[in-house]
Amino acid sequence: MRLPTLVPLELRRFTGTPKFEVHGETWRTFNDSAAWPENHRYVGTPSQAIDDAWNELIGCRYISLSEEEAADTWGARHANYRDEGLGGYTAGLDVFHTLHCVNALRKSLYPDFYPETRLHGTVHLEHCIDVLRQEVQCYGSTTLIPSQYFPAIEQNYIDSDQQHVCRSLTTLREWTNRRRIHGDLYVKRNTSGIDETTLQRAIKYNLDSNGELCS
């Protein structure tokens, strides 16, 4: 099975804690010289640069799995997960689904710029909130977050820009890219029994933002 097993750990200092100035200005820290992915802006007024940053972060998050990989991962239930459009099995690392949900919540702040679709409306957002809740509960970070006093607001406010121990997202991103079409770890799909109309419809649905099929 060629799924990632040993993922390097690294120390990462979080960024983005609000700062409050005595003259009333509120701002957040940002370091464009930091290592990827922290050298991009992921929030703010919608722009192509922000969308591009999220696309680079999440990228093509789905991969093709072999019959053996599917059976090893899900046991007797694996037949339930067969991709009836593309053939074989389609899955993705949970980290990229979680990031997708964070991005969906970001987009929901700007409904005029990112209108709802049939699949991405209130039910989808509630799903994302619930998934994020469970993810946070599951991993239960024990990093201590202090608070500091700001005269401008006459109270303490948290400083979340603390150092954390993280799995290397670069490693997970690179592994996922290697599982893409044309990647050296790509698993060819078994499309037997799928008619051409169904296949082409599935391909169209699964194109990435650049119009390419990821898996």
mmCIF file of C-alpha atoms in Angstrom:
data_model
loop_
_atom_site.group_PDB
_atom_site.id
_atom_site.type_symbol
_atom_site.label_atom_id
_atom_site.label_comp_id
_atom_site.label_asym_id
_atom_site.label_seq_id
_atom_site.Cartn_x
_atom_site.Cartn_y
_atom_site.Cartn_z
ATOM 1 C CA MET A 1 0.000 0.000 0.000
ATOM 2 C CA ARG A 2 1.486 3.325 -1.046
ATOM 3 C CA LEU A 3 -0.271 5.663 1.355
ATOM 4 C CA PRO A 4 1.852 8.055 3.463
ATOM 5 C CA THR A 5 2.985 6.545 6.750
ATOM 6 C CA LEU A 6 5.987 8.463 8.089
ATOM 7 C CA VAL A 7 5.228 12.186 7.880
ATOM 8 C CA PRO A 8 7.952 14.516 9.217
ATOM 9 C CA LEU A 9 7.104 16.765 12.140
ATOM 10 C CA GLU A 10 8.076 20.426 12.201
ATOM 11 C CA LEU A 11 7.760 23.419 14.492
ATOM 12 C CA ARG A 12 5.438 26.104 13.173
ATOM 13 C CA ARG A 13 4.599 29.430 14.785
ATOM 14 C CA PHE A 14 1.026 30.375 13.990
ATOM 15 C CA THR A 15 0.233 33.854 12.684
ATOM 16 C CA GLY A 16 -2.772 36.148 12.456
ATOM 17 C CA THR A 17 -3.518 37.281 16.013
ATOM 18 C CA PRO A 18 -5.276 40.691 16.001
ATOM 19 C CA LYS A 19 -3.387 43.667 17.417
ATOM 20 C CA PHE A 20 -5.156 46.715 18.851
ATOM 21 C CA GLU A 21 -3.630 50.187 18.602
ATOM 22 C CA VAL A 22 -4.492 53.041 20.956
ATOM 23 C CA HIS A 23 -5.682 55.196 18.046
ATOM 24 C CA GLY A 24 -8.331 52.589 17.194
ATOM 25 C CA GLU A 25 -6.686 50.604 14.398
ATOM 26 C CA THR A 26 -6.910 46.812 14.475
ATOM 27 C CA TRP A 27 -4.514 44.749 12.373
ATOM 28 C CA ARG A 28 -3.212 41.205 11.967
ATOM 29 C CA THR A 29 0.326 39.946 11.515
ATOM 30 C CA PHE A 30 1.493 38.592 8.160
ATOM 31 C CA ASN A 31 4.942 37.482 7.016
ATOM 32 C CA ASP A 32 5.381 37.149 3.248
ATOM 33 C CA SER A 33 8.937 35.847 3.750
ATOM 34 C CA ALA A 34 7.776 32.853 5.796
ATOM 35 C CA ALA A 35 7.992 29.310 4.452
ATOM 36 C CA TRP A 36 5.096 28.003 2.350
ATOM 37 C CA PRO A 37 2.209 27.957 2.964
ATOM 38 C CA GLU A 38 2.359 30.869 5.434
ATOM 39 C CA ASN A 39 3.780 33.269 2.830
ATOM 40 C CA HIS A 40 0.351 33.742 1.227
ATOM 41 C CA ARG A 41 -2.759 35.620 2.301
ATOM 42 C CA TYR A 42 -5.788 33.367 2.722
ATOM 43 C CA VAL A 43 -8.349 35.896 3.981
ATOM 44 C CA GLY A 44 -9.508 39.371 3.053
ATOM 45 C CA THR A 45 -11.535 40.959 0.287
ATOM 46 C CA PRO A 46 -11.917 38.313 -2.467
ATOM 47 C CA SER A 47 -9.193 38.453 -5.090
ATOM 48 C CA GLN A 48 -7.565 36.203 -7.653
ATOM 49 C CA ALA A 49 -4.422 36.092 -5.510
ATOM 50 C CA ILE A 50 -6.357 34.742 -2.528
ATOM 51 C CA ASP A 51 -8.195 32.192 -4.684
ATOM 52 C CA ASP A 52 -4.872 31.109 -6.208
ATOM 53 C CA ALA A 53 -3.356 30.701 -2.746
ATOM 54 C CA TRP A 54 -6.202 28.412 -1.687
ATOM 55 C CA ASN A 55 -5.986 26.437 -4.933
ATOM 56 C CA GLU A 56 -2.268 25.903 -4.348
ATOM 57 C CA LEU A 57 -2.945 24.851 -0.771
ATOM 58 C CA ILE A 58 -5.779 22.413 -1.464
ATOM 59 C CA GLY A 59 -4.910 21.664 -5.075
ATOM 60 C CA CYS A 60 -6.172 18.449 -6.575
ATOM 61 C CA ARG A 61 -7.170 16.768 -3.331
ATOM 62 C CA TYR A 62 -8.582 13.564 -4.791
ATOM 63 C CA ILE A 63 -6.533 10.550 -5.833
ATOM 64 C CA SER A 64 -7.239 7.208 -7.467
ATOM 65 C CA LEU A 65 -6.915 4.101 -5.291
ATOM 66 C CA SER A 66 -6.290 0.561 -6.415
ATOM 67 C CA GLU A 67 -8.606 -2.313 -5.503
ATOM 68 C CA GLU A 68 -6.004 -3.542 -3.008
ATOM 69 C CA GLU A 69 -5.616 -0.128 -1.366
ATOM 70 C CA ALA A 70 -9.382 0.274 -1.046
ATOM 71 C CA ALA A 71 -9.792 -3.191 0.476
ATOM 72 C CA ASP A 72 -6.901 -2.622 2.901
ATOM 73 C CA THR A 73 -8.344 0.720 4.003
ATOM 74 C CA TRP A 74 -12.064 -0.022 4.303
ATOM 75 C CA GLY A 75 -12.266 -3.803 4.424
ATOM 76 C CA ALA A 76 -15.497 -5.435 3.275
ATOM 77 C CA ARG A 77 -17.135 -2.002 2.921
ATOM 78 C CA HIS A 78 -14.770 -0.944 0.141
ATOM 79 C CA ALA A 79 -17.211 -1.985 -2.601
ATOM 80 C CA ASN A 80 -19.560 0.769 -1.375
ATOM 81 C CA TYR A 81 -16.958 3.354 -2.349
ATOM 82 C CA ARG A 82 -16.439 2.408 -5.964
ATOM 83 C CA ASP A 83 -16.494 5.462 -8.242
ATOM 84 C CA GLU A 84 -19.314 4.701 -10.671
ATOM 85 C CA GLY A 85 -18.370 7.646 -12.882
ATOM 86 C CA LEU A 86 -14.579 7.497 -13.205
ATOM 87 C CA GLY A 87 -14.055 3.873 -12.243
ATOM 88 C CA GLY A 88 -11.883 2.486 -9.477
ATOM 89 C CA TYR A 89 -11.891 4.308 -6.151
ATOM 90 C CA THR A 90 -11.620 8.026 -5.399
ATOM 91 C CA ALA A 91 -10.422 9.370 -2.051
ATOM 92 C CA GLY A 92 -8.376 12.159 -0.530
ATOM 93 C CA LEU A 93 -6.344 12.863 2.593
ATOM 94 C CA ASP A 94 -8.562 14.332 5.296
ATOM 95 C CA VAL A 95 -6.309 17.362 5.757
ATOM 96 C CA PHE A 96 -7.285 18.654 2.319
ATOM 97 C CA HIS A 97 -10.990 18.077 2.944
ATOM 98 C CA THR A 98 -10.654 20.037 6.174
ATOM 99 C CA LEU A 99 -8.907 22.888 4.355
ATOM 100 C CA HIS A 100 -11.663 22.787 1.733
ATOM 101 C CA CYS A 101 -14.181 23.307 4.531
ATOM 102 C CA VAL A 102 -12.249 26.263 5.942
ATOM 103 C CA ASN A 103 -12.203 27.785 2.461
ATOM 104 C CA ALA A 104 -15.948 27.175 2.103
ATOM 105 C CA LEU A 105 -16.569 29.130 5.307
ATOM 106 C CA ARG A 106 -14.353 31.927 4.011
ATOM 107 C CA LYS A 107 -16.353 32.096 0.799
ATOM 108 C CA SER A 108 -19.626 32.198 2.741
ATOM 109 C CA LEU A 109 -18.567 35.606 4.100
ATOM 110 C CA TYR A 110 -18.845 36.982 0.559
ATOM 111 C CA PRO A 111 -22.082 35.568 -0.965
ATOM 112 C CA ASP A 112 -22.120 38.183 -3.727
ATOM 113 C CA PHE A 113 -18.693 37.042 -4.884
ATOM 114 C CA TYR A 114 -19.176 33.312 -4.220
ATOM 115 C CA PRO A 115 -22.888 32.492 -4.763
ATOM 116 C CA GLU A 116 -24.343 29.259 -3.401
ATOM 117 C CA THR A 117 -24.618 26.238 -5.675
ATOM 118 C CA ARG A 118 -26.774 23.123 -5.507
ATOM 119 C CA LEU A 119 -24.024 21.244 -3.665
ATOM 120 C CA HIS A 120 -22.511 24.137 -1.733
ATOM 121 C CA GLY A 121 -25.209 25.823 0.321
ATOM 122 C CA THR A 122 -26.320 25.865 3.946
ATOM 123 C CA VAL A 123 -26.245 22.078 4.388
ATOM 124 C CA HIS A 124 -22.673 21.965 3.084
ATOM 125 C CA LEU A 125 -21.583 24.780 5.427
ATOM 126 C CA GLU A 126 -23.197 23.081 8.422
ATOM 127 C CA HIS A 127 -21.395 19.876 7.435
ATOM 128 C CA CYS A 128 -18.112 21.788 7.327
ATOM 129 C CA ILE A 129 -18.662 23.380 10.737
ATOM 130 C CA ASP A 130 -19.448 19.986 12.247
ATOM 131 C CA VAL A 131 -16.412 18.372 10.612
ATOM 132 C CA LEU A 132 -14.139 21.156 11.861
ATOM 133 C CA ARG A 133 -15.592 20.804 15.362
ATOM 134 C CA GLN A 134 -14.855 17.084 15.370
ATOM 135 C CA GLU A 135 -11.365 17.588 13.918
ATOM 136 C CA VAL A 136 -10.477 20.095 16.646
ATOM 137 C CA GLN A 137 -11.856 17.793 19.339
ATOM 138 C CA CYS A 138 -10.065 14.796 17.853
ATOM 139 C CA TYR A 139 -6.592 16.313 17.676
ATOM 140 C CA GLY A 140 -6.963 18.306 20.903
ATOM 141 C CA SER A 141 -3.978 20.644 20.642
ATOM 142 C CA THR A 142 -2.419 21.232 24.074
ATOM 143 C CA THR A 143 -0.366 24.277 23.050
ATOM 144 C CA LEU A 144 -0.861 26.935 25.725
ATOM 145 C CA ILE A 145 -2.327 30.151 24.324
ATOM 146 C CA PRO A 146 -1.599 33.201 26.520
ATOM 147 C CA SER A 147 -3.446 36.484 26.661
ATOM 148 C CA GLN A 148 -1.934 39.950 26.831
ATOM 149 C CA TYR A 149 -3.256 43.330 27.890
ATOM 150 C CA PHE A 150 -4.088 45.947 25.247
ATOM 151 C CA PRO A 151 -4.676 49.475 26.593
ATOM 152 C CA ALA A 152 -6.724 50.289 23.482
ATOM 153 C CA ILE A 153 -9.456 47.844 24.479
ATOM 154 C CA GLU A 154 -8.708 47.936 28.221
ATOM 155 C CA GLN A 155 -8.622 44.173 28.519
ATOM 156 C CA ASN A 156 -6.588 41.091 27.735
ATOM 157 C CA TYR A 157 -6.822 39.408 24.338
ATOM 158 C CA ILE A 158 -5.386 36.047 23.315
ATOM 159 C CA ASP A 159 -2.078 35.753 21.468
ATOM 160 C CA SER A 160 -2.508 32.677 19.269
ATOM 161 C CA ASP A 161 0.820 33.256 17.473
ATOM 162 C CA GLN A 162 2.437 30.400 19.385
ATOM 163 C CA GLN A 163 4.715 27.574 18.305
ATOM 164 C CA HIS A 164 3.066 24.256 17.434
ATOM 165 C CA VAL A 165 4.305 20.802 16.464
ATOM 166 C CA CYS A 166 2.828 20.060 13.030
ATOM 167 C CA ARG A 167 2.878 17.362 10.406
ATOM 168 C CA SER A 168 4.632 18.587 7.279
ATOM 169 C CA LEU A 169 1.942 19.801 4.896
ATOM 170 C CA THR A 170 4.577 20.069 2.166
ATOM 171 C CA THR A 171 5.191 16.314 2.434
ATOM 172 C CA LEU A 172 1.468 15.541 2.233
ATOM 173 C CA ARG A 173 0.984 17.954 -0.680
ATOM 174 C CA GLU A 174 3.916 16.447 -2.595
ATOM 175 C CA TRP A 175 2.668 12.895 -1.996
ATOM 176 C CA THR A 176 -0.811 13.804 -3.241
ATOM 177 C CA ASN A 177 0.694 15.432 -6.333
ATOM 178 C CA ARG A 178 2.632 12.234 -7.070
ATOM 179 C CA ARG A 179 -0.667 10.334 -7.053
ATOM 180 C CA ARG A 180 -2.130 12.622 -9.726
ATOM 181 C CA ILE A 181 -2.439 11.670 -13.381
ATOM 182 C CA HIS A 182 1.089 11.668 -14.837
ATOM 183 C CA GLY A 183 2.545 11.367 -11.314
ATOM 184 C CA ASP A 184 4.975 8.521 -10.653
ATOM 185 C CA LEU A 185 2.601 6.939 -8.083
ATOM 186 C CA TYR A 186 -0.591 7.325 -10.124
ATOM 187 C CA VAL A 187 -2.980 4.357 -10.009
ATOM 188 C CA LYS A 188 -4.723 3.787 -13.327
ATOM 189 C CA ARG A 189 -8.491 3.499 -13.061
ATOM 190 C CA ASN A 190 -10.515 0.487 -14.121
ATOM 191 C CA THR A 191 -13.251 1.956 -16.335
ATOM 192 C CA SER A 192 -14.680 -1.344 -17.528
ATOM 193 C CA GLY A 193 -18.472 -1.357 -17.452
ATOM 194 C CA ILE A 194 -18.771 2.450 -17.542
ATOM 195 C CA ASP A 195 -20.425 3.889 -20.644
ATOM 196 C CA GLU A 196 -18.760 6.815 -22.421
ATOM 197 C CA THR A 197 -21.498 9.340 -21.567
ATOM 198 C CA THR A 198 -21.222 8.602 -17.841
ATOM 199 C CA LEU A 199 -17.424 8.715 -17.997
ATOM 200 C CA GLN A 200 -17.300 12.064 -19.793
ATOM 201 C CA ARG A 201 -19.833 13.582 -17.380
ATOM 202 C CA ALA A 202 -17.711 12.433 -14.432
ATOM 203 C CA ILE A 203 -14.538 13.796 -16.031
ATOM 204 C CA LYS A 204 -16.184 17.195 -16.551
ATOM 205 C CA TYR A 205 -17.338 17.308 -12.924
ATOM 206 C CA ASN A 206 -13.870 16.436 -11.610
ATOM 207 C CA LEU A 207 -11.811 18.982 -13.563
ATOM 208 C CA ASP A 208 -9.707 21.296 -11.398
ATOM 209 C CA SER A 209 -9.612 25.097 -11.589
ATOM 210 C CA ASN A 210 -7.197 24.847 -14.534
ATOM 211 C CA GLY A 211 -9.484 22.527 -16.477
ATOM 212 C CA GLU A 212 -7.311 19.467 -15.829
ATOM 213 C CA LEU A 213 -8.371 16.063 -14.535
ATOM 214 C CA CYS A 214 -6.534 15.365 -11.295
ATOM 215 C CA SER A 215 -7.061 11.665 -10.850
#
